[in-house]
Short mmCIF file of C-alpha atoms in Angstrom, two decimals:
data_model
loop_
_atom_site.label_atom_id
_atom_site.label_comp_id
_atom_site.label_asym_id
_atom_site.label_seq_id
_atom_site.Cartn_x
_atom_site.Cartn_y
_atom_site.Cartn_z
CA UNK A 185 -20.82 -9.45 5.82
CA UNK A 186 -22.82 -6.35 4.68
CA UNK A 187 -20.04 -4.33 6.62
CA UNK A 188 -17.30 -5.71 5.16
CA UNK A 189 -15.49 -4.59 1.68
CA UNK A 190 -15.33 -6.32 -0.73
CA UNK A 191 -12.14 -8.51 -1.45
CA UNK A 192 -11.75 -7.03 -5.34
CA UNK A 193 -7.40 -5.79 -5.37
CA UNK A 194 -4.93 -8.04 -7.32
CA UNK A 195 -0.91 -7.95 -6.84
CA UNK A 196 -0.86 -5.74 -9.34
CA UNK A 197 -3.72 -3.15 -8.79
CA UNK A 198 -1.67 -3.35 -4.67
CA UNK A 199 1.63 -2.06 -6.18
CA UNK A 200 -0.01 0.16 -8.69
CA UNK A 201 -2.12 2.29 -5.88
CA UNK A 202 1.42 1.91 -3.44
CA UNK A 203 3.16 3.91 -7.00
CA UNK A 204 0.46 6.14 -6.89
CA UNK A 205 0.78 7.24 -3.91
CA UNK A 206 4.98 7.26 -3.55
CA UNK A 207 5.44 7.82 -7.54
CA UNK A 208 3.67 11.31 -6.96
CA UNK A 209 3.97 15.17 -6.28
CA UNK A 210 6.62 13.90 -3.48
CA UNK A 211 9.42 13.05 -6.65
CA UNK A 212 8.73 17.20 -8.14
CA UNK A 213 9.10 18.81 -4.53
CA UNK A 214 11.00 17.01 -2.17
CA UNK A 215 14.57 17.01 -3.94
CA UNK A 216 15.05 20.78 -3.16
CA UNK A 217 14.43 20.61 0.54
CA UNK A 218 16.21 17.28 1.05
CA UNK A 219 18.95 18.92 -1.19
CA UNK A 220 19.51 22.21 1.28
CA UNK A 221 19.66 19.89 4.01
CA UNK A 222 21.99 17.22 3.27
CA UNK A 223 23.69 18.96 0.55
CA UNK A 224 26.82 16.65 -1.09
CA UNK A 225 25.31 13.74 1.32
CA UNK A 226 21.96 13.87 -1.13
CA UNK A 227 22.45 10.46 -2.26
CA UNK A 228 23.56 8.55 1.20
CA UNK A 229 20.54 10.67 2.87
CA UNK A 230 17.95 9.35 0.28
CA UNK A 231 19.86 6.19 0.65
CA UNK A 232 19.03 6.01 4.53
CA UNK A 233 15.20 6.98 3.84
CA UNK A 234 15.21 4.19 1.64
CA UNK A 235 16.74 1.45 4.40
CA UNK A 236 14.19 3.24 7.04
CA UNK A 237 11.18 2.84 4.69
CA UNK A 238 12.58 -1.02 3.38
CA UNK A 239 12.58 -1.52 7.30
CA UNK A 240 9.10 -0.20 7.89
CA UNK A 241 7.56 -2.16 4.42
CA UNK A 242 8.48 -5.31 5.86
CA UNK A 243 7.03 -4.51 9.03
CA UNK A 244 3.97 -3.51 7.83
CA UNK A 245 3.56 -6.20 5.40
CA UNK A 246 3.69 -8.83 8.38
CA UNK A 247 1.43 -7.07 9.78
CA UNK A 248 -1.11 -6.98 7.35
CA UNK A 249 -1.04 -10.70 6.58
CA UNK A 250 -2.05 -10.61 10.01
CA UNK A 251 -4.17 -8.53 9.67
CA UNK A 252 -5.75 -8.27 6.68
CA UNK A 253 -9.00 -5.74 7.22
CA UNK A 254 -9.18 -1.77 6.49
CA UNK A 255 -7.10 0.79 8.56
CA UNK A 256 -3.29 0.20 8.59
CA UNK A 257 -1.29 0.53 11.23
CA UNK A 258 -4.61 1.77 13.41
CA UNK A 259 -5.25 -1.62 13.81
CA UNK A 260 -1.71 -3.45 14.13
CA UNK A 261 -1.29 -0.44 17.07
CA UNK A 262 -4.74 -1.86 18.65
CA UNK A 263 -4.19 -5.67 18.28
CA UNK A 264 -0.79 -5.57 19.62
CA UNK A 265 0.16 -2.92 21.85
CA UNK A 266 -3.18 -1.66 23.16
CA UNK A 267 -6.26 0.50 21.70
CA UNK A 268 -4.49 3.87 23.06
CA UNK A 269 -1.61 3.05 20.31
CA UNK A 270 -3.91 2.75 17.61
CA UNK A 271 -5.66 5.20 18.45
CA UNK A 272 -2.62 7.58 17.96
CA UNK A 273 -1.64 5.82 15.19
CA UNK A 274 -4.64 6.57 13.68
CA UNK A 275 -5.54 10.21 14.54
CA UNK A 276 -1.85 11.15 13.55
CA UNK A 277 -2.51 9.85 9.92
CA UNK A 278 -5.92 10.98 9.58
CA UNK A 279 -5.54 14.62 10.79
CA UNK A 280 -1.94 14.94 8.58
CA UNK A 281 -2.95 13.24 5.95
CA UNK A 282 -6.54 15.44 5.54
CA UNK A 283 -4.14 18.21 5.55
CA UNK A 284 -2.09 16.51 2.82
CA UNK A 285 -4.71 15.70 0.81
CA UNK A 286 -5.78 19.69 0.32
CA UNK A 287 -2.24 20.51 -0.13
CA UNK A 288 -2.14 18.03 -2.98
CA UNK A 289 -5.32 19.18 -4.24
CA UNK A 290 -3.69 22.99 -4.33
CA UNK A 291 -0.62 21.84 -5.51
CA UNK A 292 -2.92 20.39 -8.13
CA UNK A 293 -4.81 23.43 -8.92
CA UNK A 294 -1.46 25.51 -8.90
CA UNK A 295 -0.01 23.32 -11.80
CA UNK A 296 -3.15 23.86 -13.83
CA UNK A 297 -4.85 26.85 -12.94
CA UNK A 298 -2.74 29.27 -11.48
CA UNK A 299 -4.95 32.27 -11.13
CA UNK A 300 -8.24 29.13 -10.32
CA UNK A 301 -5.84 27.26 -8.02
CA UNK A 302 -8.76 25.98 -5.50
CA UNK A 303 -11.43 26.07 -7.62
CA UNK A 304 -9.32 23.80 -9.64
CA UNK A 305 -8.35 22.00 -6.50
CA UNK A 306 -12.15 21.79 -5.31
CA UNK A 307 -13.04 20.32 -8.74
CA UNK A 308 -10.40 17.82 -7.90
CA UNK A 309 -11.04 16.46 -4.98
CA UNK A 310 -15.31 15.88 -5.92
CA UNK A 311 -13.80 14.16 -9.25
CA UNK A 312 -11.95 11.66 -7.58
CA UNK A 313 -14.45 11.11 -4.57
CA UNK A 314 -16.96 10.57 -6.80
CA UNK A 315 -14.23 8.15 -8.73
CA UNK A 316 -14.23 6.40 -5.35
CA UNK A 317 -17.65 5.99 -4.62
CA UNK A 318 -17.87 3.83 -7.50
CA UNK A 319 -15.93 0.95 -6.21
CA UNK A 320 -11.92 0.14 -5.78
CA UNK A 321 -10.71 -1.48 -8.97
CA UNK A 322 -12.66 2.19 -10.56
CA UNK A 323 -9.64 4.11 -8.10
CA UNK A 324 -6.97 1.38 -9.57
CA UNK A 325 -7.70 1.68 -12.91
CA UNK A 326 -7.22 5.80 -12.70
CA UNK A 327 -4.12 5.25 -10.25
CA UNK A 328 -2.70 2.81 -13.14
CA UNK A 329 -3.22 5.43 -15.83
CA UNK A 330 -1.84 8.34 -13.80
CA UNK A 331 1.36 6.15 -12.86
CA UNK A 332 1.91 4.99 -16.41
CA UNK A 333 1.57 9.08 -17.24
CA UNK A 334 4.34 10.19 -14.69
CA UNK A 335 6.36 6.87 -15.39
CA UNK A 336 6.73 8.74 -19.08
CA UNK A 337 7.52 11.78 -17.80
CA UNK A 338 9.96 11.09 -15.18
CA UNK A 339 11.79 8.62 -18.00
CA UNK A 340 12.00 11.67 -20.06
CA UNK A 341 13.95 13.88 -18.02
CA UNK A 342 16.53 11.25 -16.87
CA UNK A 343 16.93 10.67 -20.35
CA UNK A 344 17.57 13.92 -20.91
CA UNK A 345 19.64 14.92 -18.25
CA UNK A 346 21.67 12.00 -18.07
CA UNK A 347 22.71 12.01 -21.93
CA UNK A 348 23.39 16.11 -22.28
CA UNK A 349 26.67 17.90 -22.45
CA UNK A 350 25.57 19.25 -19.17
CA UNK A 351 25.78 16.16 -17.01
CA UNK A 352 28.77 15.74 -14.61
CA UNK A 353 29.37 12.61 -12.33
CA UNK A 354 31.74 14.82 -10.05
CA UNK A 355 28.73 16.01 -9.12
CA UNK A 356 27.10 13.75 -7.45
CA UNK A 357 29.05 13.86 -4.48
CA UNK A 358 30.10 17.49 -4.59
CA UNK A 359 29.86 19.61 -2.22
CA UNK A 360 29.77 19.83 2.14
CA UNK A 361 27.65 17.91 4.42
CA UNK A 362 27.39 16.65 7.72
CA UNK A 363 25.92 14.14 9.89
CA UNK A 364 23.05 16.55 10.99
CA UNK A 365 21.90 17.83 7.44
CA UNK A 366 22.08 14.28 5.93
CA UNK A 367 19.09 12.68 8.53
CA UNK A 368 17.13 15.79 8.26
CA UNK A 369 17.73 15.61 4.37
CA UNK A 370 16.50 11.73 4.72
CA UNK A 371 13.48 12.53 7.16
CA UNK A 372 12.28 14.50 4.39
CA UNK A 373 12.66 12.53 1.24
CA UNK A 374 10.84 9.81 3.52
CA UNK A 375 7.44 11.40 3.36
CA UNK A 376 7.59 10.46 -0.40
CA UNK A 377 8.46 7.23 0.39
CA UNK A 378 5.65 6.59 2.92
CA UNK A 379 2.95 5.75 0.07
CA UNK A 380 3.31 1.98 0.18
CA UNK A 381 1.08 2.34 3.29
CA UNK A 382 -2.16 2.99 0.61
CA UNK A 383 -1.57 -0.65 0.46
CA UNK A 384 -2.09 -1.80 3.71
CA UNK A 385 -4.59 0.54 4.84
CA UNK A 386 -6.45 -0.85 1.78
CA UNK A 387 -6.00 -4.44 4.04
CA UNK A 388 -9.48 -5.53 3.51
CA UNK A 389 -9.69 -4.92 -0.41
CA UNK A 390 -7.29 -7.18 -1.59
CA UNK A 391 -7.34 -10.73 -2.56
CA UNK A 392 -5.86 -13.12 -0.80
CA UNK A 393 -3.90 -11.20 1.50
CA UNK A 394 -1.47 -13.21 3.20
CA UNK A 395 0.26 -13.35 -0.11
CA UNK A 396 -0.72 -10.53 -1.85
CA UNK A 397 -0.08 -7.62 0.89
CA UNK A 398 3.79 -9.34 1.67
CA UNK A 399 4.51 -9.06 -3.01
CA UNK A 400 3.06 -6.12 -3.14
CA UNK A 401 4.36 -4.26 -0.76
CA UNK A 402 8.19 -4.66 -1.68
CA UNK A 403 7.25 -4.28 -5.04
CA UNK A 404 5.78 -1.25 -5.29
CA UNK A 405 8.66 0.10 -2.45
CA UNK A 406 11.67 -1.33 -4.95
CA UNK A 407 10.08 0.18 -8.05
CA UNK A 408 9.37 3.90 -6.24
CA UNK A 409 13.39 3.15 -5.14
CA UNK A 410 14.92 2.62 -8.52
CA UNK A 411 12.31 5.91 -10.09
CA UNK A 412 13.47 8.21 -6.83
CA UNK A 413 17.06 6.70 -7.39
CA UNK A 414 17.09 7.56 -11.05
CA UNK A 415 16.01 10.73 -11.13
CA UNK A 416 17.78 12.20 -8.58
CA UNK A 417 21.25 11.00 -10.19
CA UNK A 418 20.33 12.84 -13.25
CA UNK A 419 18.98 15.74 -11.75
CA UNK A 420 22.41 16.35 -9.70
CA UNK A 421 24.46 15.09 -12.42
CA UNK A 422 23.34 19.09 -14.38
CA UNK A 423 22.29 21.02 -11.63
CA UNK A 424 24.42 19.81 -8.65
CA UNK A 425 23.18 19.57 -4.49
CA UNK A 426 23.76 23.34 -4.41
CA UNK A 427 21.54 24.40 -7.71
CA UNK A 428 19.09 21.54 -6.28
CA UNK A 429 18.68 23.38 -3.56
CA UNK A 430 18.00 26.54 -4.64
CA UNK A 431 15.72 25.52 -7.08
CA UNK A 432 11.55 26.30 -7.04
CA UNK A 433 10.99 23.20 -9.48
CA UNK A 434 14.02 20.97 -9.71
CA UNK A 435 12.97 18.47 -12.53
CA UNK A 436 11.92 21.44 -14.53
CA UNK A 437 14.69 23.01 -14.17
CA UNK A 438 17.36 20.14 -14.58
CA UNK A 439 15.71 19.64 -18.50
CA UNK A 440 16.36 23.24 -19.05
CA UNK A 441 19.80 23.00 -17.93
CA UNK A 442 19.91 19.78 -19.53
CA UNK A 443 19.19 21.49 -22.94
CA UNK A 444 15.39 20.33 -23.40
CA UNK A 445 13.80 24.05 -22.64
CA UNK A 446 10.48 22.41 -24.37
CA UNK A 447 10.22 19.36 -21.84
CA UNK A 448 9.34 21.79 -18.95
CA UNK A 449 6.11 22.15 -19.98
CA UNK A 450 5.76 18.39 -19.82
CA UNK A 451 7.49 18.04 -16.72
CA UNK A 452 4.66 20.48 -14.70
CA UNK A 453 2.57 18.35 -16.70
CA UNK A 454 3.59 15.21 -15.30
CA UNK A 455 3.56 17.26 -11.65
CA UNK A 456 0.16 18.06 -11.90
CA UNK A 457 -0.97 14.22 -12.54
CA UNK A 458 1.44 12.83 -9.64
CA UNK A 459 -0.20 15.65 -6.94
CA UNK A 460 -3.71 13.94 -8.81
CA UNK A 461 -2.02 10.98 -8.71
CA UNK A 462 -1.59 11.20 -4.63
CA UNK A 463 -4.11 13.02 -4.14
CA UNK A 464 -6.22 9.84 -5.09
CA UNK A 465 -3.93 7.39 -3.02
CA UNK A 466 -4.15 9.65 0.25
CA UNK A 467 -8.73 10.03 -0.29
CA UNK A 468 -8.38 6.21 -0.39
CA UNK A 469 -6.19 5.62 3.10
CA UNK A 470 -7.53 8.35 4.73
CA UNK A 471 -10.93 6.93 4.11
CA UNK A 472 -9.85 3.62 4.94
CA UNK A 473 -8.31 4.76 8.67
CA UNK A 474 -11.83 6.95 9.07
CA UNK A 475 -13.83 3.70 8.63
CA UNK A 476 -11.61 1.08 11.40
CA UNK A 477 -11.89 3.85 13.88
CA UNK A 478 -15.52 4.79 13.38
CA UNK A 479 -16.01 0.69 13.57
CA UNK A 480 -14.59 1.02 17.03
CA UNK A 481 -16.38 3.76 18.10
CA UNK A 482 -13.44 6.75 17.72
CA UNK A 483 -15.58 8.28 15.24
CA UNK A 484 -18.77 8.47 14.84
CA UNK A 485 -20.21 5.15 13.49
CA UNK A 486 -22.38 6.35 11.08
CA UNK A 487 -18.67 6.41 9.05
CA UNK A 488 -18.62 2.83 9.12
CA UNK A 489 -21.39 2.15 6.52
CA UNK A 490 -20.43 0.08 4.07
CA UNK A 491 -22.45 0.85 -0.11
CA UNK A 492 -24.47 -2.77 -0.68
CA UNK A 493 -23.68 -2.22 -4.28
CA UNK A 494 -20.36 -0.40 -4.77
CA UNK A 495 -18.91 -2.21 -1.09
CA UNK A 496 -16.69 0.85 -0.14
CA UNK A 497 -16.94 2.88 2.74
CA UNK A 498 -19.12 5.68 1.11
CA UNK A 499 -20.04 7.46 4.60
CA UNK A 500 -15.87 7.87 4.96
CA UNK A 501 -14.71 8.87 1.64
CA UNK A 502 -17.90 11.35 1.51
CA UNK A 503 -17.33 12.59 4.80
CA UNK A 504 -13.11 12.74 4.28
CA UNK A 505 -13.42 14.09 0.09
CA UNK A 506 -16.33 17.02 1.70
CA UNK A 507 -13.69 18.07 4.57
CA UNK A 508 -11.08 17.90 1.99
CA UNK A 509 -12.93 20.34 -0.36
CA UNK A 510 -13.74 22.94 2.23
CA UNK A 511 -10.06 22.99 3.59
CA UNK A 512 -8.65 23.60 -0.55
CA UNK A 513 -11.27 26.11 -0.99
CA UNK A 514 -10.68 28.18 2.17
CA UNK A 515 -6.68 27.77 3.43
CA UNK A 516 -3.42 26.75 1.84
CA UNK A 517 -2.15 24.31 3.47
CA UNK A 518 0.90 23.54 1.11
CA UNK A 519 3.41 25.53 3.49
CA UNK A 520 1.45 24.19 6.76
CA UNK A 521 1.69 20.42 6.87
CA UNK A 522 5.15 20.19 8.57
CA UNK A 523 3.69 17.95 10.89
CA UNK A 524 2.83 15.72 8.82
CA UNK A 525 6.59 14.58 8.11
CA UNK A 526 6.63 13.54 11.85
CA UNK A 527 3.21 11.75 11.68
CA UNK A 528 4.74 9.76 9.28
CA UNK A 529 7.80 8.55 11.32
CA UNK A 530 5.71 8.05 14.27
CA UNK A 531 2.85 6.34 12.94
CA UNK A 532 5.33 3.52 11.13
CA UNK A 533 7.41 3.85 14.79
CA UNK A 534 4.14 2.25 16.15
CA UNK A 535 3.66 -0.53 12.85
CA UNK A 536 7.84 -1.57 14.21
CA UNK A 537 6.44 -2.07 17.94
CA UNK A 538 3.85 -3.39 16.50
CA UNK A 539 5.88 -5.85 14.99
CA UNK A 540 7.92 -6.92 16.98
CA UNK A 541 5.62 -8.22 19.45
CA UNK A 542 5.45 -10.79 16.45
CA UNK A 543 7.82 -12.70 18.38
CA UNK A 544 9.04 -14.91 14.82
CA UNK A 545 12.44 -14.94 13.59
CA UNK A 546 15.54 -12.83 14.53
CA UNK A 547 15.91 -11.86 11.34
CA UNK A 548 11.81 -9.86 11.44
CA UNK A 549 12.81 -8.47 15.00
CA UNK A 550 16.27 -6.79 14.07
CA UNK A 551 14.33 -5.20 10.76
CA UNK A 552 11.74 -4.10 12.84
CA UNK A 553 13.98 -2.89 15.64
CA UNK A 554 15.69 -1.18 12.74
CA UNK A 555 12.63 0.34 11.90
CA UNK A 556 12.10 1.24 14.67
CA UNK A 557 14.99 3.43 15.74
CA UNK A 558 15.62 4.90 12.14
CA UNK A 559 11.87 5.88 12.52
CA UNK A 560 12.61 7.83 15.55
CA UNK A 561 16.19 9.23 14.57
CA UNK A 562 14.97 10.85 11.26
CA UNK A 563 11.58 12.21 13.42
CA UNK A 564 14.03 13.76 15.80
CA UNK A 565 16.32 15.48 13.11
CA UNK A 566 13.13 17.16 10.94
CA UNK A 567 13.16 20.84 11.18
CA UNK A 568 11.98 22.52 15.08
CA UNK A 569 8.64 23.55 13.84
CA UNK A 570 7.63 20.38 12.13
CA UNK A 571 8.47 18.31 15.51
CA UNK A 572 6.69 20.72 17.44
CA UNK A 573 3.78 20.55 15.25
CA UNK A 574 3.47 17.08 14.89
CA UNK A 575 3.93 16.42 18.74
CA UNK A 576 1.43 19.05 18.91
CA UNK A 577 -1.40 17.19 16.85
CA UNK A 578 -0.30 14.03 18.53
CA UNK A 579 -0.77 15.69 21.97
CA UNK A 580 -4.13 16.22 21.00
CA UNK A 581 -4.89 13.78 19.83
CA UNK A 582 -3.83 12.14 23.29
CA UNK A 583 -5.97 14.18 25.45
CA UNK A 584 -9.10 13.84 23.09
CA UNK A 585 -8.66 10.15 23.87
CA UNK A 586 -8.56 10.96 27.76
CA UNK A 587 -11.22 13.22 27.92
CA UNK A 588 -13.32 10.29 25.80
CA UNK A 589 -12.16 7.31 28.02
CA UNK A 590 -13.28 9.30 31.36
CA UNK A 591 -16.50 10.12 30.02
CA UNK A 592 -17.20 6.76 28.72
CA UNK A 593 -16.21 4.99 31.77
CA UNK A 594 -18.97 4.06 34.26
CA UNK A 595 -19.14 6.32 37.62
CA UNK A 596 -19.67 4.20 40.97
CA UNK A 597 -22.68 5.03 43.26
CA UNK A 598 -22.06 5.43 47.12
#
């Protein structure tokens, strides 16, 4: 059909897209706030976040194999729970992740040229939107280069820290912690794991999705978990939980404390590349969800257009790129996207609830139940401002849905 996307991504392409989103700017920035919340329980918080992420990934992969279309949980919620739940997942994803796109673009600008960060941010958005317009394979190739460079930088951080005389194994579990702080830290770290959703939102562009997606999602998540664990252990060993919590640039401070100050500029360059990779994956994911919602009429149907030659949702990509560029040029959203973590957890709660209805093996239902419960607990454990703003965004979406449904309902004559 003319409005369908081209299936061109294999397992390795899908894994790279997921890694580009997960091993992104989060690893350079998420450790400090998570350490402030979890204290000496940071590694335990990472384990909790990984468990919830695994359950979500398992449920999402099963659903993506059943419904290999663009849109991810928007499609799963619509098909398994009803139109409202799919819409709510899609609304939270598009609004929250659009703000995240602007935040990532500004992060790129802050690292590349601090005095002109907004100009750099807009240029980055334009460049990546143009790349996406050329086809998803082109985006996957760019993501592959970025992921390789970021992994090389992170490997350097781990080696520099763990082989230095400043490394102290006792620092890994030192410091006070409590259950509430541990869960809050897990909620903050979970946001960094959430990138595997990019694989499922691209379901319509994956070859043999019934086999590819269930293989790619856990593989990408497993690699990301190993990277996160190694980097967290390395940074903790030289800074300790208190030093990590007080740091504005934890990985740069870690290599400096390890006696490798010359690596600090390399780490900053790696952070800029990581933010660029996250931005690329976010634009891909948001535009595909916009495509799916436009097909159902929740967004203007013109956004459902597919380019006849490149076979990408070009109107959706251009619209997302334009909105993100305007936001990046006019507002600093890096400190104002706390609701994104809340929205992501609600998004995956709907995915797990959808997977529960598949009615398959006991193990699959148990995983969905643990994932759903974990999402709810971590969402409630987030800082109050994040939970309130996230709930507010979802409430606005629900109101828009109700008003639109009321406007479309046929009137009965007397």
